[in-house]
PDB file of C-alpha atoms in Angstrom:
ATOM      1  CA  UNK A 636      -1.880 -22.067 -41.627  1.00 47.00           C
ATOM      2  CA  UNK A 637      -0.340 -18.567 -42.287  1.00 51.00           C
ATOM      3  CA  UNK A 638       1.115 -17.057 -39.211  1.00 55.00           C
ATOM      4  CA  UNK A 639       1.242 -13.331 -38.430  1.00 58.00           C
ATOM      5  CA  UNK A 640       4.533 -12.200 -39.792  1.00 65.00           C
ATOM      6  CA  UNK A 641       5.379 -10.692 -36.356  1.00 89.00           C
ATOM      7  CA  UNK A 642       4.995 -14.071 -34.781  1.00 94.00           C
ATOM      8  CA  UNK A 643       7.495 -15.645 -37.368  1.00 94.00           C
ATOM      9  CA  UNK A 644       9.956 -12.504 -36.835  1.00 95.00           C
ATOM     10  CA  UNK A 645       9.869 -12.745 -33.213  1.00 96.00           C
ATOM     11  CA  UNK A 646      10.221 -16.587 -33.140  1.00 96.00           C
ATOM     12  CA  UNK A 647      13.206 -16.595 -35.358  1.00 95.00           C
ATOM     13  CA  UNK A 648      14.923 -13.761 -33.303  1.00 95.00           C
ATOM     14  CA  UNK A 649      14.390 -15.759 -29.931  1.00 97.00           C
ATOM     15  CA  UNK A 650      15.561 -18.934 -31.628  1.00 96.00           C
ATOM     16  CA  UNK A 651      18.839 -17.477 -32.663  1.00 96.00           C
ATOM     17  CA  UNK A 652      19.647 -16.619 -29.073  1.00 96.00           C
ATOM     18  CA  UNK A 653      17.888 -19.416 -27.321  1.00 97.00           C
ATOM     19  CA  UNK A 654      20.528 -19.989 -24.678  1.00 97.00           C
ATOM     20  CA  UNK A 655      19.953 -16.512 -23.389  1.00 97.00           C
ATOM     21  CA  UNK A 656      16.119 -16.565 -23.289  1.00 98.00           C
ATOM     22  CA  UNK A 657      13.873 -17.875 -20.563  1.00 98.00           C
ATOM     23  CA  UNK A 658      10.285 -18.937 -21.576  1.00 98.00           C
ATOM     24  CA  UNK A 659       7.571 -18.648 -18.878  1.00 98.00           C
ATOM     25  CA  UNK A 660       4.308 -20.279 -19.809  1.00 98.00           C
ATOM     26  CA  UNK A 661       0.930 -19.991 -18.288  1.00 97.00           C
ATOM     27  CA  UNK A 662      -1.250 -23.172 -18.262  1.00 97.00           C
ATOM     28  CA  UNK A 663      -5.024 -22.636 -18.484  1.00 94.00           C
ATOM     29  CA  UNK A 664      -6.011 -20.802 -21.521  1.00 94.00           C
ATOM     30  CA  UNK A 665      -2.423 -20.820 -22.680  1.00 97.00           C
ATOM     31  CA  UNK A 666      -1.249 -24.479 -22.936  1.00 97.00           C
ATOM     32  CA  UNK A 667      -4.550 -25.814 -22.363  1.00 96.00           C
ATOM     33  CA  UNK A 668      -7.961 -24.820 -23.833  1.00 93.00           C
ATOM     34  CA  UNK A 669     -10.413 -23.604 -21.296  1.00 86.00           C
ATOM     35  CA  UNK A 670     -12.976 -26.156 -20.246  1.00 84.00           C
ATOM     36  CA  UNK A 671     -15.894 -26.233 -18.050  1.00 79.00           C
ATOM     37  CA  UNK A 672     -14.285 -28.583 -15.661  1.00 80.00           C
ATOM     38  CA  UNK A 673     -11.056 -27.254 -14.459  1.00 77.00           C
ATOM     39  CA  UNK A 674      -9.839 -30.786 -13.564  1.00 79.00           C
ATOM     40  CA  UNK A 675     -10.368 -31.848 -17.211  1.00 84.00           C
ATOM     41  CA  UNK A 676      -7.892 -29.145 -18.526  1.00 87.00           C
ATOM     42  CA  UNK A 677      -5.110 -30.788 -20.693  1.00 93.00           C
ATOM     43  CA  UNK A 678      -2.462 -29.202 -22.875  1.00 95.00           C
ATOM     44  CA  UNK A 679      -3.348 -28.848 -26.673  1.00 95.00           C
ATOM     45  CA  UNK A 680      -2.068 -31.778 -28.510  1.00 96.00           C
ATOM     46  CA  UNK A 681       1.255 -31.366 -29.781  1.00 97.00           C
ATOM     47  CA  UNK A 682       2.440 -28.830 -26.998  1.00 98.00           C
ATOM     48  CA  UNK A 683       3.879 -31.313 -24.517  1.00 97.00           C
ATOM     49  CA  UNK A 684       6.102 -32.881 -26.985  1.00 97.00           C
ATOM     50  CA  UNK A 685       7.782 -29.469 -27.671  1.00 98.00           C
ATOM     51  CA  UNK A 686       8.624 -28.766 -24.078  1.00 98.00           C
ATOM     52  CA  UNK A 687      11.505 -30.968 -23.650  1.00 97.00           C
ATOM     53  CA  UNK A 688      13.480 -29.806 -26.669  1.00 98.00           C
ATOM     54  CA  UNK A 689      12.760 -26.260 -25.893  1.00 98.00           C
ATOM     55  CA  UNK A 690      13.911 -26.709 -22.314  1.00 98.00           C
ATOM     56  CA  UNK A 691      17.265 -28.332 -23.791  1.00 97.00           C
ATOM     57  CA  UNK A 692      17.922 -25.204 -26.050  1.00 97.00           C
ATOM     58  CA  UNK A 693      16.612 -22.226 -24.071  1.00 98.00           C
ATOM     59  CA  UNK A 694      18.122 -20.829 -20.878  1.00 98.00           C
ATOM     60  CA  UNK A 695      14.837 -21.931 -18.961  1.00 98.00           C
ATOM     61  CA  UNK A 696      11.418 -23.280 -19.840  1.00 98.00           C
ATOM     62  CA  UNK A 697       8.876 -22.743 -16.829  1.00 98.00           C
ATOM     63  CA  UNK A 698       5.310 -23.351 -16.287  1.00 98.00           C
ATOM     64  CA  UNK A 699       4.186 -20.485 -14.111  1.00 97.00           C
ATOM     65  CA  UNK A 700       0.577 -21.015 -12.694  1.00 94.00           C
ATOM     66  CA  UNK A 701      -1.953 -20.761 -10.044  1.00 89.00           C
ATOM     67  CA  UNK A 702      -2.200 -24.368 -10.346  1.00 90.00           C
ATOM     68  CA  UNK A 703      -0.548 -26.592  -7.849  1.00 90.00           C
ATOM     69  CA  UNK A 704       3.025 -27.536  -8.931  1.00 94.00           C
ATOM     70  CA  UNK A 705       2.421 -31.262  -8.854  1.00 93.00           C
ATOM     71  CA  UNK A 706      -0.719 -30.823 -11.062  1.00 94.00           C
ATOM     72  CA  UNK A 707       1.395 -28.914 -13.753  1.00 96.00           C
ATOM     73  CA  UNK A 708       4.220 -31.665 -13.653  1.00 95.00           C
ATOM     74  CA  UNK A 709       1.520 -34.520 -13.950  1.00 95.00           C
ATOM     75  CA  UNK A 710      -0.365 -32.979 -16.941  1.00 95.00           C
ATOM     76  CA  UNK A 711       2.689 -31.327 -18.810  1.00 96.00           C
ATOM     77  CA  UNK A 712       5.597 -33.733 -17.975  1.00 96.00           C
ATOM     78  CA  UNK A 713       8.802 -32.917 -19.774  1.00 96.00           C
ATOM     79  CA  UNK A 714      12.494 -33.199 -18.595  1.00 96.00           C
ATOM     80  CA  UNK A 715      14.214 -29.865 -17.949  1.00 96.00           C
ATOM     81  CA  UNK A 716      11.082 -27.998 -17.426  1.00 97.00           C
ATOM     82  CA  UNK A 717      10.408 -25.974 -14.047  1.00 97.00           C
ATOM     83  CA  UNK A 718       7.096 -26.181 -12.497  1.00 97.00           C
ATOM     84  CA  UNK A 719       6.131 -23.048 -10.371  1.00 96.00           C
ATOM     85  CA  UNK A 720       2.780 -23.595  -8.922  1.00 94.00           C
ATOM     86  CA  UNK A 721       0.529 -21.302  -6.876  1.00 90.00           C
ATOM     87  CA  UNK A 722       2.194 -18.293  -8.441  1.00 90.00           C
ATOM     88  CA  UNK A 723       5.585 -19.392  -7.603  1.00 92.00           C
ATOM     89  CA  UNK A 724       4.940 -20.363  -3.847  1.00 92.00           C
ATOM     90  CA  UNK A 725       5.456 -24.004  -4.800  1.00 94.00           C
ATOM     91  CA  UNK A 726       8.117 -25.544  -6.976  1.00 95.00           C
ATOM     92  CA  UNK A 727       9.237 -29.232  -7.508  1.00 92.00           C
ATOM     93  CA  UNK A 728      12.855 -29.968  -6.917  1.00 84.00           C
ATOM     94  CA  UNK A 729      14.408 -33.520  -7.420  1.00 82.00           C
ATOM     95  CA  UNK A 730      10.872 -34.967  -7.645  1.00 85.00           C
ATOM     96  CA  UNK A 731       9.701 -33.189  -4.298  1.00 89.00           C
ATOM     97  CA  UNK A 732       7.337 -30.313  -3.993  1.00 92.00           C
ATOM     98  CA  UNK A 733       8.761 -27.520  -1.993  1.00 93.00           C
ATOM     99  CA  UNK A 734       6.262 -25.219  -0.452  1.00 92.00           C
ATOM    100  CA  UNK A 735       6.684 -21.711   1.046  1.00 91.00           C
ATOM    101  CA  UNK A 736       6.463 -22.243   4.932  1.00 93.00           C
ATOM    102  CA  UNK A 737       3.939 -19.533   5.247  1.00 91.00           C
ATOM    103  CA  UNK A 738       1.560 -21.445   3.183  1.00 90.00           C
ATOM    104  CA  UNK A 739       1.908 -24.418   5.509  1.00 90.00           C
ATOM    105  CA  UNK A 740       1.022 -22.111   8.446  1.00 94.00           C
ATOM    106  CA  UNK A 741      -1.964 -20.903   6.755  1.00 94.00           C
ATOM    107  CA  UNK A 742      -3.362 -24.273   5.770  1.00 94.00           C
ATOM    108  CA  UNK A 743      -5.950 -24.602   8.503  1.00 97.00           C
ATOM    109  CA  UNK A 744      -7.435 -21.235   7.504  1.00 97.00           C
ATOM    110  CA  UNK A 745      -7.826 -22.434   3.961  1.00 97.00           C
ATOM    111  CA  UNK A 746      -9.569 -25.808   5.170  1.00 97.00           C
ATOM    112  CA  UNK A 747     -11.945 -23.559   7.376  1.00 98.00           C
ATOM    113  CA  UNK A 748     -12.761 -21.345   4.400  1.00 98.00           C
ATOM    114  CA  UNK A 749     -13.648 -24.241   2.255  1.00 98.00           C
ATOM    115  CA  UNK A 750     -15.879 -25.739   4.970  1.00 98.00           C
ATOM    116  CA  UNK A 751     -17.647 -22.344   5.184  1.00 98.00           C
ATOM    117  CA  UNK A 752     -18.226 -21.925   1.400  1.00 98.00           C
ATOM    118  CA  UNK A 753     -19.801 -25.386   1.016  1.00 97.00           C
ATOM    119  CA  UNK A 754     -23.146 -24.351   2.651  1.00 97.00           C
ATOM    120  CA  UNK A 755     -22.903 -20.737   1.673  1.00 97.00           C
ATOM    121  CA  UNK A 756     -26.392 -19.601   0.180  1.00 97.00           C
ATOM    122  CA  UNK A 757     -24.581 -17.886  -2.858  1.00 97.00           C
ATOM    123  CA  UNK A 758     -22.560 -21.199  -3.680  1.00 97.00           C
ATOM    124  CA  UNK A 759     -25.491 -23.390  -3.105  1.00 96.00           C
ATOM    125  CA  UNK A 760     -28.037 -21.398  -5.192  1.00 96.00           C
ATOM    126  CA  UNK A 761     -25.682 -20.880  -8.152  1.00 96.00           C
ATOM    127  CA  UNK A 762     -24.362 -24.287  -8.330  1.00 95.00           C
ATOM    128  CA  UNK A 763     -20.820 -22.999  -8.280  1.00 96.00           C
ATOM    129  CA  UNK A 764     -18.100 -25.428  -8.124  1.00 94.00           C
ATOM    130  CA  UNK A 765     -15.361 -25.374  -5.367  1.00 96.00           C
ATOM    131  CA  UNK A 766     -11.748 -26.604  -6.174  1.00 93.00           C
ATOM    132  CA  UNK A 767      -9.503 -27.625  -3.405  1.00 92.00           C
ATOM    133  CA  UNK A 768      -6.176 -26.429  -4.268  1.00 88.00           C
ATOM    134  CA  UNK A 769      -4.736 -27.605  -0.858  1.00 88.00           C
ATOM    135  CA  UNK A 770      -3.305 -24.161  -0.090  1.00 91.00           C
ATOM    136  CA  UNK A 771      -6.026 -22.259  -1.678  1.00 93.00           C
ATOM    137  CA  UNK A 772      -9.788 -22.739  -2.553  1.00 96.00           C
ATOM    138  CA  UNK A 773     -11.222 -21.633  -5.749  1.00 95.00           C
ATOM    139  CA  UNK A 774     -14.935 -20.815  -6.602  1.00 97.00           C
ATOM    140  CA  UNK A 775     -15.734 -21.392 -10.330  1.00 95.00           C
ATOM    141  CA  UNK A 776     -18.827 -20.256 -12.071  1.00 95.00           C
ATOM    142  CA  UNK A 777     -18.016 -21.537 -15.503  1.00 89.00           C
ATOM    143  CA  UNK A 778     -20.514 -24.238 -15.385  1.00 89.00           C
ATOM    144  CA  UNK A 779     -23.284 -21.901 -13.889  1.00 92.00           C
ATOM    145  CA  UNK A 780     -26.285 -21.511 -16.025  1.00 89.00           C
ATOM    146  CA  UNK A 781     -25.971 -17.585 -15.828  1.00 92.00           C
ATOM    147  CA  UNK A 782     -22.499 -16.600 -14.428  1.00 93.00           C
ATOM    148  CA  UNK A 783     -23.029 -12.954 -14.861  1.00 93.00           C
ATOM    149  CA  UNK A 784     -26.125 -12.958 -12.618  1.00 95.00           C
ATOM    150  CA  UNK A 785     -24.159 -14.653  -9.863  1.00 96.00           C
ATOM    151  CA  UNK A 786     -20.942 -12.840 -10.188  1.00 96.00           C
ATOM    152  CA  UNK A 787     -21.745 -10.102  -7.610  1.00 97.00           C
ATOM    153  CA  UNK A 788     -23.203 -12.660  -5.026  1.00 97.00           C
ATOM    154  CA  UNK A 789     -20.101 -15.018  -5.575  1.00 97.00           C
ATOM    155  CA  UNK A 790     -17.666 -12.090  -5.151  1.00 97.00           C
ATOM    156  CA  UNK A 791     -19.523 -11.006  -2.060  1.00 97.00           C
ATOM    157  CA  UNK A 792     -19.357 -14.577  -0.571  1.00 98.00           C
ATOM    158  CA  UNK A 793     -15.706 -14.863  -1.308  1.00 98.00           C
ATOM    159  CA  UNK A 794     -14.613 -11.635   0.198  1.00 98.00           C
ATOM    160  CA  UNK A 795     -17.043 -12.423   3.132  1.00 98.00           C
ATOM    161  CA  UNK A 796     -15.308 -15.783   3.884  1.00 98.00           C
ATOM    162  CA  UNK A 797     -11.832 -14.561   3.098  1.00 98.00           C
ATOM    163  CA  UNK A 798     -12.102 -11.740   5.595  1.00 98.00           C
ATOM    164  CA  UNK A 799     -13.244 -14.121   8.245  1.00 97.00           C
ATOM    165  CA  UNK A 800     -10.273 -16.295   7.893  1.00 97.00           C
ATOM    166  CA  UNK A 801      -7.415 -13.681   7.024  1.00 96.00           C
ATOM    167  CA  UNK A 802      -7.177 -14.757   3.391  1.00 97.00           C
ATOM    168  CA  UNK A 803      -7.111 -12.757   0.207  1.00 95.00           C
ATOM    169  CA  UNK A 804      -9.393 -13.073  -2.802  1.00 96.00           C
ATOM    170  CA  UNK A 805      -7.696 -13.372  -6.326  1.00 91.00           C
ATOM    171  CA  UNK A 806     -10.192 -12.942  -9.093  1.00 91.00           C
ATOM    172  CA  UNK A 807      -9.825 -14.513 -12.566  1.00 87.00           C
ATOM    173  CA  UNK A 808     -11.990 -15.393 -15.499  1.00 85.00           C
ATOM    174  CA  UNK A 809     -15.276 -16.829 -13.783  1.00 91.00           C
ATOM    175  CA  UNK A 810     -13.123 -17.808 -10.759  1.00 93.00           C
ATOM    176  CA  UNK A 811     -12.512 -16.375  -7.359  1.00 96.00           C
ATOM    177  CA  UNK A 812      -9.461 -17.826  -5.386  1.00 95.00           C
ATOM    178  CA  UNK A 813      -9.150 -17.482  -1.606  1.00 96.00           C
ATOM    179  CA  UNK A 814      -5.547 -17.992  -0.678  1.00 93.00           C
ATOM    180  CA  UNK A 815      -3.288 -16.958   2.118  1.00 94.00           C
ATOM    181  CA  UNK A 816      -2.154 -13.345   1.977  1.00 89.00           C
ATOM    182  CA  UNK A 817       1.465 -14.315   1.268  1.00 89.00           C
ATOM    183  CA  UNK A 818       3.095 -12.036  -1.045  1.00 82.00           C
ATOM    184  CA  UNK A 819       3.815 -13.607  -4.350  1.00 84.00           C
ATOM    185  CA  UNK A 820       2.474 -13.335  -7.870  1.00 91.00           C
ATOM    186  CA  UNK A 821       3.435 -14.465 -11.261  1.00 95.00           C
ATOM    187  CA  UNK A 822       5.814 -11.460 -11.617  1.00 96.00           C
ATOM    188  CA  UNK A 823       7.922 -12.634  -8.632  1.00 94.00           C
ATOM    189  CA  UNK A 824       8.106 -16.099 -10.219  1.00 96.00           C
ATOM    190  CA  UNK A 825       9.187 -14.676 -13.615  1.00 97.00           C
ATOM    191  CA  UNK A 826      11.974 -12.792 -11.931  1.00 97.00           C
ATOM    192  CA  UNK A 827      13.162 -15.633  -9.964  1.00 95.00           C
ATOM    193  CA  UNK A 828      13.399 -17.869 -13.124  1.00 97.00           C
ATOM    194  CA  UNK A 829      15.232 -15.101 -15.013  1.00 97.00           C
ATOM    195  CA  UNK A 830      17.758 -14.681 -12.069  1.00 96.00           C
ATOM    196  CA  UNK A 831      18.338 -18.226 -11.531  1.00 96.00           C
ATOM    197  CA  UNK A 832      18.811 -19.037 -15.192  1.00 97.00           C
ATOM    198  CA  UNK A 833      20.996 -16.209 -15.829  1.00 95.00           C
ATOM    199  CA  UNK A 834      18.830 -15.210 -18.877  1.00 97.00           C
ATOM    200  CA  UNK A 835      19.309 -11.795 -20.763  1.00 96.00           C
ATOM    201  CA  UNK A 836      15.624 -12.066 -22.170  1.00 97.00           C
ATOM    202  CA  UNK A 837      12.468 -13.401 -20.882  1.00 98.00           C
ATOM    203  CA  UNK A 838       9.240 -14.327 -22.716  1.00 98.00           C
ATOM    204  CA  UNK A 839       5.842 -14.513 -20.796  1.00 98.00           C
ATOM    205  CA  UNK A 840       2.950 -15.969 -22.379  1.00 98.00           C
ATOM    206  CA  UNK A 841      -0.462 -15.910 -20.615  1.00 97.00           C
ATOM    207  CA  UNK A 842      -4.099 -15.108 -21.026  1.00 96.00           C
ATOM    208  CA  UNK A 843      -5.652 -13.952 -17.641  1.00 92.00           C
ATOM    209  CA  UNK A 844      -5.626 -11.290 -15.071  1.00 90.00           C
ATOM    210  CA  UNK A 845      -2.827 -12.924 -13.094  1.00 90.00           C
ATOM    211  CA  UNK A 846      -0.500 -12.507 -16.032  1.00 95.00           C
ATOM    212  CA  UNK A 847      -0.451  -8.786 -15.600  1.00 96.00           C
ATOM    213  CA  UNK A 848       1.984  -9.110 -12.958  1.00 96.00           C
ATOM    214  CA  UNK A 849       4.251 -11.278 -15.164  1.00 97.00           C
ATOM    215  CA  UNK A 850       3.926  -8.616 -17.930  1.00 98.00           C
ATOM    216  CA  UNK A 851       4.768  -6.024 -15.401  1.00 97.00           C
ATOM    217  CA  UNK A 852       7.983  -8.167 -14.489  1.00 97.00           C
ATOM    218  CA  UNK A 853       8.973  -8.074 -18.087  1.00 97.00           C
ATOM    219  CA  UNK A 854       8.462  -4.346 -18.306  1.00 96.00           C
ATOM    220  CA  UNK A 855      10.601  -3.996 -15.253  1.00 95.00           C
ATOM    221  CA  UNK A 856      13.463  -6.220 -16.539  1.00 94.00           C
ATOM    222  CA  UNK A 857      13.413  -4.315 -19.875  1.00 94.00           C
ATOM    223  CA  UNK A 858      13.796  -1.109 -18.024  1.00 94.00           C
ATOM    224  CA  UNK A 859      16.734  -2.409 -16.333  1.00 93.00           C
ATOM    225  CA  UNK A 860      18.520  -3.070 -19.446  1.00 92.00           C
ATOM    226  CA  UNK A 861      17.372  -6.643 -20.430  1.00 92.00           C
ATOM    227  CA  UNK A 862      14.919  -7.823 -23.163  1.00 95.00           C
ATOM    228  CA  UNK A 863      11.488  -9.141 -22.912  1.00 96.00           C
ATOM    229  CA  UNK A 864       8.451 -10.090 -24.939  1.00 97.00           C
ATOM    230  CA  UNK A 865       4.810 -10.045 -23.470  1.00 98.00           C
ATOM    231  CA  UNK A 866       2.792 -12.531 -25.503  1.00 98.00           C
ATOM    232  CA  UNK A 867      -1.102 -12.421 -24.684  1.00 97.00           C
ATOM    233  CA  UNK A 868      -3.336 -15.251 -25.758  1.00 97.00           C
ATOM    234  CA  UNK A 869      -6.609 -14.025 -27.212  1.00 96.00           C
ATOM    235  CA  UNK A 870      -9.994 -15.716 -26.293  1.00 91.00           C
ATOM    236  CA  UNK A 871     -13.498 -14.428 -25.934  1.00 85.00           C
ATOM    237  CA  UNK A 872     -12.599 -14.082 -22.257  1.00 84.00           C
ATOM    238  CA  UNK A 873      -9.133 -12.448 -22.405  1.00 88.00           C
ATOM    239  CA  UNK A 874      -8.879  -9.312 -20.156  1.00 91.00           C
ATOM    240  CA  UNK A 875      -8.612  -6.156 -22.493  1.00 94.00           C
ATOM    241  CA  UNK A 876      -5.942  -4.899 -20.250  1.00 95.00           C
ATOM    242  CA  UNK A 877      -3.683  -7.963 -20.906  1.00 96.00           C
ATOM    243  CA  UNK A 878      -4.181  -7.527 -24.694  1.00 96.00           C
ATOM    244  CA  UNK A 879      -3.283  -3.869 -24.548  1.00 97.00           C
ATOM    245  CA  UNK A 880      -0.061  -4.629 -22.588  1.00 96.00           C
ATOM    246  CA  UNK A 881       1.058  -7.283 -24.957  1.00 97.00           C
ATOM    247  CA  UNK A 882       3.741  -7.070 -27.481  1.00 96.00           C
ATOM    248  CA  UNK A 883       2.301  -9.795 -29.423  1.00 97.00           C
ATOM    249  CA  UNK A 884      -1.079 -11.409 -29.490  1.00 97.00           C
ATOM    250  CA  UNK A 885      -1.673 -14.982 -30.715  1.00 97.00           C
ATOM    251  CA  UNK A 886      -4.958 -16.800 -31.253  1.00 96.00           C
ATOM    252  CA  UNK A 887      -5.770 -19.393 -28.417  1.00 96.00           C
ATOM    253  CA  UNK A 888      -3.650 -22.305 -27.469  1.00 97.00           C
ATOM    254  CA  UNK A 889      -3.407 -23.040 -31.099  1.00 97.00           C
ATOM    255  CA  UNK A 890      -1.578 -19.887 -31.559  1.00 97.00           C
ATOM    256  CA  UNK A 891       0.737 -20.821 -28.655  1.00 98.00           C
ATOM    257  CA  UNK A 892       1.366 -24.145 -30.343  1.00 98.00           C
ATOM    258  CA  UNK A 893       2.438 -22.500 -33.593  1.00 97.00           C
ATOM    259  CA  UNK A 894       4.617 -20.040 -31.742  1.00 98.00           C
ATOM    260  CA  UNK A 895       6.293 -22.865 -29.753  1.00 98.00           C
ATOM    261  CA  UNK A 896       6.770 -24.921 -33.037  1.00 97.00           C
ATOM    262  CA  UNK A 897       8.523 -21.898 -34.528  1.00 97.00           C
ATOM    263  CA  UNK A 898      10.760 -21.507 -31.534  1.00 97.00           C
ATOM    264  CA  UNK A 899      11.712 -25.196 -31.526  1.00 95.00           C
ATOM    265  CA  UNK A 900      12.244 -25.331 -35.393  1.00 89.00           C
TER     266      UNK A 900
END
């Protein structure tokens, strides 16, 4: 496979200064191919084996995702890797999941929203799938026969129920996530990883709308005198805004695997 020369050039430069670089990686659509059943998502073969050697060489390697932290640790286990779940509101320390106390306080509202969504006409009629993320609930339409037809009704249902219980709606690719209105996004998580690792450069790799905040964090750190690289993962569903903001675009999780292999070489 012949790589885009820019991929090879970026990887070679980063590898030379690995101990100053933090790698922040998304999970779904980035390490893992997109699948109809979110619970069946697994990293592309070969990626997990790279995480431990990368963590040993680089200032930090962190998985930053809307997934729960324990899901990330279970499905992409590697010593030395940080797992920041729920956009940084969860992280595993010494084998224990630490949760922002504001999430704990809002847990009853999430449970109530989940119960309200189960019988909702739009959810029932569309066949949308509800994912219990413990501190959030997500409505997935990837397995719906005509997701475009149901986008507006599901969006309305999500906002209706979220407003009732004081939650916010975070949209993604064929998914609406209802979560507590606790200020945190992938940008906050990226800034924390950089600060705590004392990295002088950060690389963010992602494929969805939530990664725009992480890209913005890279731009902010660069404006403050640091270095950064925004890597977008192209797919048929990749948001045009993310591709437009990227410094480098790779083709699907296979492109991510190639990039990580070059970093580890």
